Coordinates of N, CA and C in Angstrom, one line a residue:
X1 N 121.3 163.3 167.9 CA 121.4 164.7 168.4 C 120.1 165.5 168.3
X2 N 119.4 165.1 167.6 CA 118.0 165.9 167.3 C 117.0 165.4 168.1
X3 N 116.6 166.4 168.9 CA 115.6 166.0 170.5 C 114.3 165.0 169.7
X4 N 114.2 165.4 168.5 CA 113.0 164.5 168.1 C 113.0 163.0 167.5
X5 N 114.3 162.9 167.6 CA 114.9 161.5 167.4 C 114.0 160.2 168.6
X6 N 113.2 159.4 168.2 CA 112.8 158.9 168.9 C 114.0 156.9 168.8
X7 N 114.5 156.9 168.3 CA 115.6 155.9 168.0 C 114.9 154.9 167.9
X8 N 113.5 154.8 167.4 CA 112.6 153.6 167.7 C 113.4 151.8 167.0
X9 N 114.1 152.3 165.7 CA 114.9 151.2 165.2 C 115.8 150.3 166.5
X10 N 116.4 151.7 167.0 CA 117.5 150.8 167.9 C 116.8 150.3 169.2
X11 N 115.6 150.5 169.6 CA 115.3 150.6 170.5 C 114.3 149.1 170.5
X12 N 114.1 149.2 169.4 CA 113.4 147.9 168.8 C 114.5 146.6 168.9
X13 N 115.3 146.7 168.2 CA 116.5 145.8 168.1 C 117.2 145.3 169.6
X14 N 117.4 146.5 170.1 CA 117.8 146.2 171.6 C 116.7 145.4 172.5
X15 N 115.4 145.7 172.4 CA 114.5 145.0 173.1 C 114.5 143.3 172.7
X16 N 114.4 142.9 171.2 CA 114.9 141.8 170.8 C 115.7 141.1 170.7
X17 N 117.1 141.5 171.2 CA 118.0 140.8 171.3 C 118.4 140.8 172.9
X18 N 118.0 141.6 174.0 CA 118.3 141.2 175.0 C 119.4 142.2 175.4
X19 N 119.2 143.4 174.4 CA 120.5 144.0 174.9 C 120.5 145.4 176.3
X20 N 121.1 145.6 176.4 CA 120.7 146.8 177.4 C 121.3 148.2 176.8
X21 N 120.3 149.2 176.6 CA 120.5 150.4 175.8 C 119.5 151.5 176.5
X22 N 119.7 152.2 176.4 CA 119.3 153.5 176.9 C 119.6 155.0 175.5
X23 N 118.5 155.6 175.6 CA 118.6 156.8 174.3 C 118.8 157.9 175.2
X24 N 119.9 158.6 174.6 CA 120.4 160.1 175.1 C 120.1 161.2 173.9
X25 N 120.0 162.5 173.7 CA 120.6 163.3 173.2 C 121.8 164.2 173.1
X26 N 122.0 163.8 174.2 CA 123.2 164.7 175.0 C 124.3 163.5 175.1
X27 N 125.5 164.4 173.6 CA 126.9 163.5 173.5 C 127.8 163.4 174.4
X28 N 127.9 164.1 175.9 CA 128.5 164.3 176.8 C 128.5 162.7 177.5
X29 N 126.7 162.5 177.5 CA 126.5 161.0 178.5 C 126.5 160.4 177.1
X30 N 126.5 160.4 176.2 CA 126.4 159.0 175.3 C 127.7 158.4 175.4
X31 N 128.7 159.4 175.6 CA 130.2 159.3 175.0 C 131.2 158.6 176.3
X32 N 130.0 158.2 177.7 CA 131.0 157.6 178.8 C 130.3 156.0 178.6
X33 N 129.7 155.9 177.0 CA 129.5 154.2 177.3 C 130.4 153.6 176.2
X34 N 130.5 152.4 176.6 CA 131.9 151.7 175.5 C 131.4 151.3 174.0
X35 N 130.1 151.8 173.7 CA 129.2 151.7 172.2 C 127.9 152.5 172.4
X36 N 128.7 153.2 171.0 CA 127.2 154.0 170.7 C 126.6 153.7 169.5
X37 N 125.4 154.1 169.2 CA 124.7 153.5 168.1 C 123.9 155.3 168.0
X38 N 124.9 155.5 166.5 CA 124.2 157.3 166.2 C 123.2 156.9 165.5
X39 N 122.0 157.4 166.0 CA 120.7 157.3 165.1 C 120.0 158.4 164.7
X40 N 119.3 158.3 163.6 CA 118.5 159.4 163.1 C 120.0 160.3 161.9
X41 N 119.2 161.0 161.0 CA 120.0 162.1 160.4 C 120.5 162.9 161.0
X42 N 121.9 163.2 160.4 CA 123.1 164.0 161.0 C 123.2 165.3 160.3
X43 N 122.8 166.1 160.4 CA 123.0 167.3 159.9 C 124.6 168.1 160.3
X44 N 124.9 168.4 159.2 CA 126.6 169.8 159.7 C 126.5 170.5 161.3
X45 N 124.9 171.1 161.2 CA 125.1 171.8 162.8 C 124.9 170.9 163.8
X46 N 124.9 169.7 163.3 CA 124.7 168.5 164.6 C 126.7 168.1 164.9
X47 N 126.6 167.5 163.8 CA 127.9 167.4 163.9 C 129.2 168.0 163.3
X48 N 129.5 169.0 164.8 CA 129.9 169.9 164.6 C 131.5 169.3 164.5
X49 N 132.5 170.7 164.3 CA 134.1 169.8 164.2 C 134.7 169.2 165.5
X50 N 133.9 170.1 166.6 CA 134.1 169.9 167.8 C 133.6 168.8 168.7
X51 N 132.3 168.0 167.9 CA 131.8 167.1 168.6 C 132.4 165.8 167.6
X52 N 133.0 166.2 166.1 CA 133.9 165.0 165.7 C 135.1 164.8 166.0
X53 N 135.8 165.9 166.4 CA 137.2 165.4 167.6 C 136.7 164.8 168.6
X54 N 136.0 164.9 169.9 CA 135.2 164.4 170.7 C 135.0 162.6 170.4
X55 N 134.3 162.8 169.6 CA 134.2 161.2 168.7 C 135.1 160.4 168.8
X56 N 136.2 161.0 167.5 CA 137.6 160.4 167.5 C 138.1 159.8 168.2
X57 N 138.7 160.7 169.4 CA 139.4 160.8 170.2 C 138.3 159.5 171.4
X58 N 137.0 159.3 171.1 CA 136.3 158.6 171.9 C 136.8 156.9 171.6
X59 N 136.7 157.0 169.9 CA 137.3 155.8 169.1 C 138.3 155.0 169.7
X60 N 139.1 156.2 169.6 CA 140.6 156.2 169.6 C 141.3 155.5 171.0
X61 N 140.4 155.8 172.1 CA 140.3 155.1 173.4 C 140.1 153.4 173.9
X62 N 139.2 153.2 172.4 CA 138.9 151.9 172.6 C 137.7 152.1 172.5
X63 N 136.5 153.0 172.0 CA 135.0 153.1 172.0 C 134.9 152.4 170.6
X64 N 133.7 152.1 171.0 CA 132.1 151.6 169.2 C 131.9 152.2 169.0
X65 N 132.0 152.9 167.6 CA 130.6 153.6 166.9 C 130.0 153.3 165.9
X66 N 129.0 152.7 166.0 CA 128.1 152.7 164.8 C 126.9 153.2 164.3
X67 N 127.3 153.8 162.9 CA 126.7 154.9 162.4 C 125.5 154.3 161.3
X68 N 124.1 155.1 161.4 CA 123.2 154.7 160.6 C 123.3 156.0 159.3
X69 N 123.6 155.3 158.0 CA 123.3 156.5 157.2 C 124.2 158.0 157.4
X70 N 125.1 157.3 157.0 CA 126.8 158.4 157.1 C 126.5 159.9 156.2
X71 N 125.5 160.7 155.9 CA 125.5 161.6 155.0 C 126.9 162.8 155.6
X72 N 126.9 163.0 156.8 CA 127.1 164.7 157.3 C 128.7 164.1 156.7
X73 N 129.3 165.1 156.6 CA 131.1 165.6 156.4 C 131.5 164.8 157.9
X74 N 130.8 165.1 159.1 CA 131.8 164.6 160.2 C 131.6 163.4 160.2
X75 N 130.3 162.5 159.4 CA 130.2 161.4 160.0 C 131.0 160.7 158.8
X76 N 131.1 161.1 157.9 CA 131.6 160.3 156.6 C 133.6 160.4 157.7
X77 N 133.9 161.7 158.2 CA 135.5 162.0 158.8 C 135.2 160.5 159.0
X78 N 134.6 160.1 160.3 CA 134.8 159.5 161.3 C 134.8 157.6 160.4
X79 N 133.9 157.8 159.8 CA 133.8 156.4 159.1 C 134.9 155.9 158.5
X80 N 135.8 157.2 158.0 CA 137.3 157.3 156.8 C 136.2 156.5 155.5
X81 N 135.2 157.3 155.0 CA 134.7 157.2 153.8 C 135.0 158.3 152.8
X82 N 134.5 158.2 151.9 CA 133.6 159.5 150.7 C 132.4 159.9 150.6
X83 N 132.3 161.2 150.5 CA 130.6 161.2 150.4 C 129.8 160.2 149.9
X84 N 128.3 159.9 150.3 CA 128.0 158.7 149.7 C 126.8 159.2 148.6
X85 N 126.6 157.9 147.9 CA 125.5 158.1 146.8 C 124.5 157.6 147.1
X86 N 123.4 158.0 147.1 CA 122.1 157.4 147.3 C 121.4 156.8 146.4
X87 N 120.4 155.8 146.4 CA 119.6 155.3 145.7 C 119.0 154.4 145.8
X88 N 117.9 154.0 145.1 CA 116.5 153.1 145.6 C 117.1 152.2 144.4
X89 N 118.1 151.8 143.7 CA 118.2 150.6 142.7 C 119.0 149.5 143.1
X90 N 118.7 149.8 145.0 CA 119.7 148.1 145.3 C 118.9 147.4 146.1
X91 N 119.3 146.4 145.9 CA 118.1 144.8 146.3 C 118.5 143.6 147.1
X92 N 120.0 143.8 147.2 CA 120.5 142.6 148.0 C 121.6 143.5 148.8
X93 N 122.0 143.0 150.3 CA 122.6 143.5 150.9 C 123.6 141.8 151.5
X94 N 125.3 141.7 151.2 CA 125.5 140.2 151.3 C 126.9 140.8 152.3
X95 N 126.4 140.0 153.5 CA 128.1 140.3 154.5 C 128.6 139.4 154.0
X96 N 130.3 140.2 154.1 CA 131.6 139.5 153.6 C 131.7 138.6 154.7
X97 N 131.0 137.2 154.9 CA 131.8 136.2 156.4 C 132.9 136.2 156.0
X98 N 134.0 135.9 155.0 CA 135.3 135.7 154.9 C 136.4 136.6 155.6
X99 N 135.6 138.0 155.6 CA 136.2 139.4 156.3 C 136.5 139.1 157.7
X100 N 135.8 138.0 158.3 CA 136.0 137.5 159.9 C 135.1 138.6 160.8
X101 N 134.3 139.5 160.3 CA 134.4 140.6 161.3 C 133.5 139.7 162.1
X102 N 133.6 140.2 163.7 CA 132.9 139.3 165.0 C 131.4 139.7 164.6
X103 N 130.8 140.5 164.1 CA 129.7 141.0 164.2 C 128.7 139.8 163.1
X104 N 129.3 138.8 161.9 CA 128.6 138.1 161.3 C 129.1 136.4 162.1
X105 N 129.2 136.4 163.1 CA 129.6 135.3 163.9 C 128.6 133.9 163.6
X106 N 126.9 134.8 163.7 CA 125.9 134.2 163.8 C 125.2 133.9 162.6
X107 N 125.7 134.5 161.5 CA 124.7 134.5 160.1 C 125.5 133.1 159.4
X108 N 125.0 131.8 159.3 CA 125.2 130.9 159.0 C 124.5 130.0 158.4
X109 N 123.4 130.6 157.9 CA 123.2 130.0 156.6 C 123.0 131.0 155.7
X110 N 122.7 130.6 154.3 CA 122.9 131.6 153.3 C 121.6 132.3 153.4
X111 N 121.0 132.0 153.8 CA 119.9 133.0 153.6 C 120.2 134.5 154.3
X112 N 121.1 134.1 155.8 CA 121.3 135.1 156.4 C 122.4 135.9 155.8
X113 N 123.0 135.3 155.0 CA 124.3 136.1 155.0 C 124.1 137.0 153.8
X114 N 122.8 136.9 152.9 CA 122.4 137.6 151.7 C 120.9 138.1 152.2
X115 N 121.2 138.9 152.5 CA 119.5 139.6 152.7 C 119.0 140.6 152.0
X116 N 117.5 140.5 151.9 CA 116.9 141.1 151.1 C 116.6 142.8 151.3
X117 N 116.4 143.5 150.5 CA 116.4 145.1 150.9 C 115.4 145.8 149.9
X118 N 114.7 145.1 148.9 CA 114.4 145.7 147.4 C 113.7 144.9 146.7
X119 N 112.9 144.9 146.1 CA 112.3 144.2 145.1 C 112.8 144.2 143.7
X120 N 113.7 143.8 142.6 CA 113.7 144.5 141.7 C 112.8 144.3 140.6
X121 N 112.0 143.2 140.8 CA 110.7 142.8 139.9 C 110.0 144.0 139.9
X122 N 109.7 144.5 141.3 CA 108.4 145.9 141.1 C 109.1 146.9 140.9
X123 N 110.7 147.0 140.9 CA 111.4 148.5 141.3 C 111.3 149.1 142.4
X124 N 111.2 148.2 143.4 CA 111.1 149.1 144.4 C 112.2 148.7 145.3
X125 N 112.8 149.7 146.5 CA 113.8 149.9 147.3 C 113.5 150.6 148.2
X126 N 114.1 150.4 149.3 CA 114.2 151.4 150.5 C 115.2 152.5 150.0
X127 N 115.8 153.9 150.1 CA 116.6 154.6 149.9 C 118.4 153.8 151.1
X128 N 119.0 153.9 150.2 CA 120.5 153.2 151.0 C 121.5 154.3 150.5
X129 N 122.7 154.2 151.2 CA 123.8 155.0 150.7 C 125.1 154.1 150.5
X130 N 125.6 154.0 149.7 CA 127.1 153.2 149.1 C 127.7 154.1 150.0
X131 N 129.1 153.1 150.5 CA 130.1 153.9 151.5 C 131.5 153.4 150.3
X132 N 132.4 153.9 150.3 CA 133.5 154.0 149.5 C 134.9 154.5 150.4
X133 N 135.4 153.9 151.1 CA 136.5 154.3 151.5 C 137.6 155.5 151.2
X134 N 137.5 156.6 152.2 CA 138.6 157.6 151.3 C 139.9 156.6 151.2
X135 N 140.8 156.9 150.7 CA 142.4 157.4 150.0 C 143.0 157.1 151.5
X136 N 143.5 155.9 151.8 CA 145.0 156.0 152.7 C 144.0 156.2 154.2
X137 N 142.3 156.3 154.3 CA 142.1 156.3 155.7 C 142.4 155.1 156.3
X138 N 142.5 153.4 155.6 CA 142.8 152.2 156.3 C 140.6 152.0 156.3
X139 N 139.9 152.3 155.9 CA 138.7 151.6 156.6 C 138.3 150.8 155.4
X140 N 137.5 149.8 155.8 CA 137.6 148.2 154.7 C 136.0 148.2 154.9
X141 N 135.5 147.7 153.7 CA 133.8 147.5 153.1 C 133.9 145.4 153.3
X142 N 132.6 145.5 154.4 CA 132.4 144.3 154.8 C 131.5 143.5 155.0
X143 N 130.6 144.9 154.1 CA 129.2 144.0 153.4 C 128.9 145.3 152.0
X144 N 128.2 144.6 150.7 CA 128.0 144.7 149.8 C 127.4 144.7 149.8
X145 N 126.4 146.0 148.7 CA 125.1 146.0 148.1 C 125.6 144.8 146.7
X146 N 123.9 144.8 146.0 CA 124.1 144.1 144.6 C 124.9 144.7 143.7
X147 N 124.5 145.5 143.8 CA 125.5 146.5 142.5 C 126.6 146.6 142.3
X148 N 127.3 146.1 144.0 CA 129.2 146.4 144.0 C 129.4 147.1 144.6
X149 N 128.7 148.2 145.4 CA 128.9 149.3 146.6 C 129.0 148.8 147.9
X150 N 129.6 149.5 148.9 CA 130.2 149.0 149.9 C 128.5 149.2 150.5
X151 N 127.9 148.7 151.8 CA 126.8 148.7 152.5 C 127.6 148.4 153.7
X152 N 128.4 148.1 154.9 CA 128.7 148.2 155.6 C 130.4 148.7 155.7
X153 N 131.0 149.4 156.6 CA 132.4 149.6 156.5 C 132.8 149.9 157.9
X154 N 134.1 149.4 158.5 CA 134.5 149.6 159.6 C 136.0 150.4 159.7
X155 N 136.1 150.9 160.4 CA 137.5 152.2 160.1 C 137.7 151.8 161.6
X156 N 139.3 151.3 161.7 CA 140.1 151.0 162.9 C 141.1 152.4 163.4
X157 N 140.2 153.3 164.8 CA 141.0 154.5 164.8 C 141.7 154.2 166.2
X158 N 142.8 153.9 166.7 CA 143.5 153.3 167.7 C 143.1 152.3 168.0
X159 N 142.3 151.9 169.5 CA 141.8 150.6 169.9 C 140.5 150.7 169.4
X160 N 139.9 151.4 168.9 CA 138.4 151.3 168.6 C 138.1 151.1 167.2
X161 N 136.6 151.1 166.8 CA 136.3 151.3 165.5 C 135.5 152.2 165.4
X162 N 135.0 152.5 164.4 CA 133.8 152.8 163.9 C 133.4 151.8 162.5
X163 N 132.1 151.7 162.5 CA 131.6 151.0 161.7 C 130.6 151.6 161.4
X164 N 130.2 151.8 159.8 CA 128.8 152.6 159.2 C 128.1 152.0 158.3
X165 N 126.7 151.8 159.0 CA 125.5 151.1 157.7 C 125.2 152.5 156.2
X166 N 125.2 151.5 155.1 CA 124.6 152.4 154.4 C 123.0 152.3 154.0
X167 N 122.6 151.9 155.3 CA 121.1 152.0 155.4 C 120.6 152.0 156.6
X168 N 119.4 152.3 157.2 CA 118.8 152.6 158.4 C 119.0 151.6 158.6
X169 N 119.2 151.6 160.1 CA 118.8 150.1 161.0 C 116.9 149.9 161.2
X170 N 116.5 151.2 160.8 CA 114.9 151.1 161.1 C 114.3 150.6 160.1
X171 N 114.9 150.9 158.7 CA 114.4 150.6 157.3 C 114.8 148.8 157.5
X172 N 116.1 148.9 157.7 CA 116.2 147.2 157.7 C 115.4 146.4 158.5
X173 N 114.6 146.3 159.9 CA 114.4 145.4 160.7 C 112.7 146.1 161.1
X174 N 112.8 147.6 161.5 CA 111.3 147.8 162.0 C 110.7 147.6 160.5
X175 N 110.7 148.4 159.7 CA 110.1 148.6 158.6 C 109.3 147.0 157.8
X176 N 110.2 146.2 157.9 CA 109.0 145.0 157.0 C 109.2 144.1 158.2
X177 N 109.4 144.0 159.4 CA 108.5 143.6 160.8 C 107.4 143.8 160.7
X178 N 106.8 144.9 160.5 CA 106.0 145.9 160.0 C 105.1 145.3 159.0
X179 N 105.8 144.8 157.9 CA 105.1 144.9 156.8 C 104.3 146.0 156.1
X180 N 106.1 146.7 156.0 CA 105.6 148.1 155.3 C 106.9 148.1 154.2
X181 N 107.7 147.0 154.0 CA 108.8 146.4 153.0 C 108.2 147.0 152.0
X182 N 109.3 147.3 150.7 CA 108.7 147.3 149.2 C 109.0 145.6 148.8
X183 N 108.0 145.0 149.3 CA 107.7 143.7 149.2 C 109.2 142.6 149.3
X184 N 110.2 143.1 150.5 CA 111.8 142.8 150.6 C 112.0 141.3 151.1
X185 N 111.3 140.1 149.8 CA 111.3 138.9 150.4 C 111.3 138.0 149.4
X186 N 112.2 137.2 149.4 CA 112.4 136.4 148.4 C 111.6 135.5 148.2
X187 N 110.3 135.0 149.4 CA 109.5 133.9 148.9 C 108.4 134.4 149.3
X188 N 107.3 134.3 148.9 CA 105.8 134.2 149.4 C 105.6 133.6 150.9
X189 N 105.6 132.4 151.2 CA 105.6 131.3 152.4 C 106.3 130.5 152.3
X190 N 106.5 129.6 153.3 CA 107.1 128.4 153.8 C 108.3 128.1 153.5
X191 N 109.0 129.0 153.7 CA 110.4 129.8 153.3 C 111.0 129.8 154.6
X192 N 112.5 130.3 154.5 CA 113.1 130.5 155.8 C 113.7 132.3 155.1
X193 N 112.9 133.2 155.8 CA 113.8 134.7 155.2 C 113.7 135.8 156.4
X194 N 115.3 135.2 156.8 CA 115.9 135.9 157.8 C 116.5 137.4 157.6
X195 N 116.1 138.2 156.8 CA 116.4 139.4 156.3 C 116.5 140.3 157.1
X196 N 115.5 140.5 158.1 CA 115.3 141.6 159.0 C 115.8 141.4 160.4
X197 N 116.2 139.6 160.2 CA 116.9 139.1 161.5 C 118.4 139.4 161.7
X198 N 118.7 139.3 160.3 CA 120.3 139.3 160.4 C 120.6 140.6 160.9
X199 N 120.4 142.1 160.8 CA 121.0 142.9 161.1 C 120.9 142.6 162.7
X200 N 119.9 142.5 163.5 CA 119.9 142.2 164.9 C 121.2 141.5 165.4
X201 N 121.3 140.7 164.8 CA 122.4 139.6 165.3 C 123.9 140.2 164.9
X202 N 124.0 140.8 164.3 CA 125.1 141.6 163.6 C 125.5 142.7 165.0
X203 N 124.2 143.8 165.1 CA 124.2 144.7 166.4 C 124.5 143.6 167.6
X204 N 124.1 142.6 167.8 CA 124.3 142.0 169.0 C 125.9 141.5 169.3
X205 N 126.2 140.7 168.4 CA 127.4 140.2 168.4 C 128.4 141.3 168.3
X206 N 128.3 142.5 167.8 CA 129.4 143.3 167.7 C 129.6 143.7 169.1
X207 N 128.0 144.3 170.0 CA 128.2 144.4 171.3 C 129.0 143.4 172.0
X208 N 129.0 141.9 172.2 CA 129.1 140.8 172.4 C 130.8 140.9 172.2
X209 N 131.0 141.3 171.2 CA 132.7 140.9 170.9 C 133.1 142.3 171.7
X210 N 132.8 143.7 172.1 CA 134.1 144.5 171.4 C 133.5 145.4 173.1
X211 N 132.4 145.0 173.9 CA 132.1 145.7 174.9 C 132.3 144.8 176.3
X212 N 133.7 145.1 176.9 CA 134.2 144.3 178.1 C 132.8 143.9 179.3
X213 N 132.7 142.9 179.4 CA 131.7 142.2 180.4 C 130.0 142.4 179.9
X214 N 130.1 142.6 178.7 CA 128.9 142.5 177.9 C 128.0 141.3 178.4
X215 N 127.0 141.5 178.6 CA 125.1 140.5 179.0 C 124.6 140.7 178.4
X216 N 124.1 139.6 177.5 CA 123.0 139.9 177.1 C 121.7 138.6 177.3
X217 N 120.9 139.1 177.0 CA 119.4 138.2 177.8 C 118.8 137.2 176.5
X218 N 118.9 136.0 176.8 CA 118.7 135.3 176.1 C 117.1 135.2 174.9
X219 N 116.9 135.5 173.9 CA 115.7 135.7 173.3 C 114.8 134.8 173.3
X220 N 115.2 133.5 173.7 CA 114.7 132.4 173.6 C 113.8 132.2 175.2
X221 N 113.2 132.4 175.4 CA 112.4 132.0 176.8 C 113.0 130.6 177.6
X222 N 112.8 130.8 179.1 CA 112.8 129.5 179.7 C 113.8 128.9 179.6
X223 N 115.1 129.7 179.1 CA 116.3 128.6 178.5 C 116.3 127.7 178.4
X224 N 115.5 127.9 176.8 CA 115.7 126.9 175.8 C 116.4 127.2 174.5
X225 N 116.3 125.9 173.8 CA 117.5 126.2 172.7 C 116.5 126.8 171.3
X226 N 115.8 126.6 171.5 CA 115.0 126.8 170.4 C 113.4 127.7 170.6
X227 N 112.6 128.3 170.0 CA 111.7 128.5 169.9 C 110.1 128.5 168.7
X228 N 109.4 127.4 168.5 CA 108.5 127.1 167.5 C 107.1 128.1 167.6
X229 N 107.1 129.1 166.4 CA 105.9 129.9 166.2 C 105.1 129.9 165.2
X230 N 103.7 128.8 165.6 CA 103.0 128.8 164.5 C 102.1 130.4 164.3
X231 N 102.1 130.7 163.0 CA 101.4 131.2 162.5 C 100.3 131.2 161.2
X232 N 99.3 131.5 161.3 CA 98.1 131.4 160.5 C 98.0 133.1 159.6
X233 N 97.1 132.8 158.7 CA 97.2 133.6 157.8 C 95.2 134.1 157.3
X234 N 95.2 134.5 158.9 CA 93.9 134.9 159.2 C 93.4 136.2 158.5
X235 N 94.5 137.0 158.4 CA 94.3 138.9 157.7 C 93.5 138.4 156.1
X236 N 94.0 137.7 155.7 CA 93.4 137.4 154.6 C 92.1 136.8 154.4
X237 N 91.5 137.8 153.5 CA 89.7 137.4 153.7 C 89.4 135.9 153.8
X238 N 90.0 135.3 152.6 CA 89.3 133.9 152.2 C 89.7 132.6 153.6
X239 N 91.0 133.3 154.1 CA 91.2 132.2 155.4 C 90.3 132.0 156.4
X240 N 89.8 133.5 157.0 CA 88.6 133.2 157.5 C 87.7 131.6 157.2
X241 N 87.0 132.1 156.0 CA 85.8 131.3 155.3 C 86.5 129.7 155.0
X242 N 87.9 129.4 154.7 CA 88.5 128.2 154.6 C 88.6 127.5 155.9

């Protein structure tokens, strides 16, 4: 809702998986596609009571919504959470596969299904928010921080859902693409640390299961099954000279 919202996380993600997305500000056109992805901070006068009946009732039709970072009152309504708690002291982020939800279809090996978010060797963390289910709304925690706090949650409101990260989609995947992580990696090199991969695949597949006649464009070039990317480790002075 905030004109200065540049959605760069989702817009990132969508380009990498092949998805087809487009950024609005205006909830009138966001609200005639069958998933939306609310990004950026929600403020009270963004989300007014009148644009969370709107929502609802969007749900309630059979629409997606998935929410980055549930702080405002309407967006916690819509998630059927409690306010959430914030904090930089979580380090692992692990989807429930047992939960079946369609959205972890693809995270199959462990690396993907436990991803990294934190260092706790240095103390450091991205800022996240625990979601906690209100009392009697029916919405279920389907990924877990370390600590025991819910990090993903999906609330079934007629044919639809909503579903809410308690962490940016930008912090998870642009941010240490980037290599601007509080060092969110379990190995040095020659590692497999799909951390910043898995949320992608999560956004894709949810599209994939829950949006009728869903395309999406294969990431892999040339339809192929696979893709091999050597990389060197030139940034580093001494490689040069080795």
């Amino acid at each position: 809702m905030d004109p200065a919202e540049k959605a760069l996380g989702d817009r990132h993600i969508a380009a990498g998986m092949g998805l087809p997305l487009f950024v609005t500000h205006d909830p009138t056109v966001a609200l005639r596609q069958p998933m939306i992805i609310l990004s950026g901070a929600l403020s009270g006068d963004e989300m007014t009571p009148a644009l969370e009946a709107r929502m609802h009732a969007y749900v309630e039709a059979g629409g997606t919504l998935i929410i980055n970072d549930p702080e405002s009152t309407g967006a916690q309504n819509l998630a059927g959470i409690k306010p959430t708690v914030a904090s930089q002291k979580r380090y692992l982020l692990k989807f429930d596969i047992a939960s079946g939800d369609p959205g972890f279809a693809h995270l199959r090996a462990w690396q993907s299904q436990t991803i990294v978010v934190g260092n706790p060797k240095e103390n450091s963390a991205d800022v996240t928010q625990s979601l906690t289910p209100a009392p009697g709304s029916g919405a279920r925690i389907v990924a877990r921080f370390d600590d025991g706090t819910g990090a993903i949650s999906v609330h079934t409101i007629g044919r639809g859902r909503v579903y809410a990260w308690g962490a940016a989609l930008f912090d998870l995947v642009v941010v240490p693409q980037n290599n601007h992580d509080p060092h969110s990696e379990r190995w040095y090199d020659n590692h497999f640390e799909p951390s910043a991969d898995a949320p992608q695949f999560v956004i894709r597949d949810w599209y994939l299961a829950y949006v009728r006649g869903a395309v999406a464009l294969d990431p892999v070039p040339d339809g192929k099954t696979g893709a091999l990317i050597i990389t060197h480790d030139i940034d580093y002075s001494l490689s040069i000279i080795n």
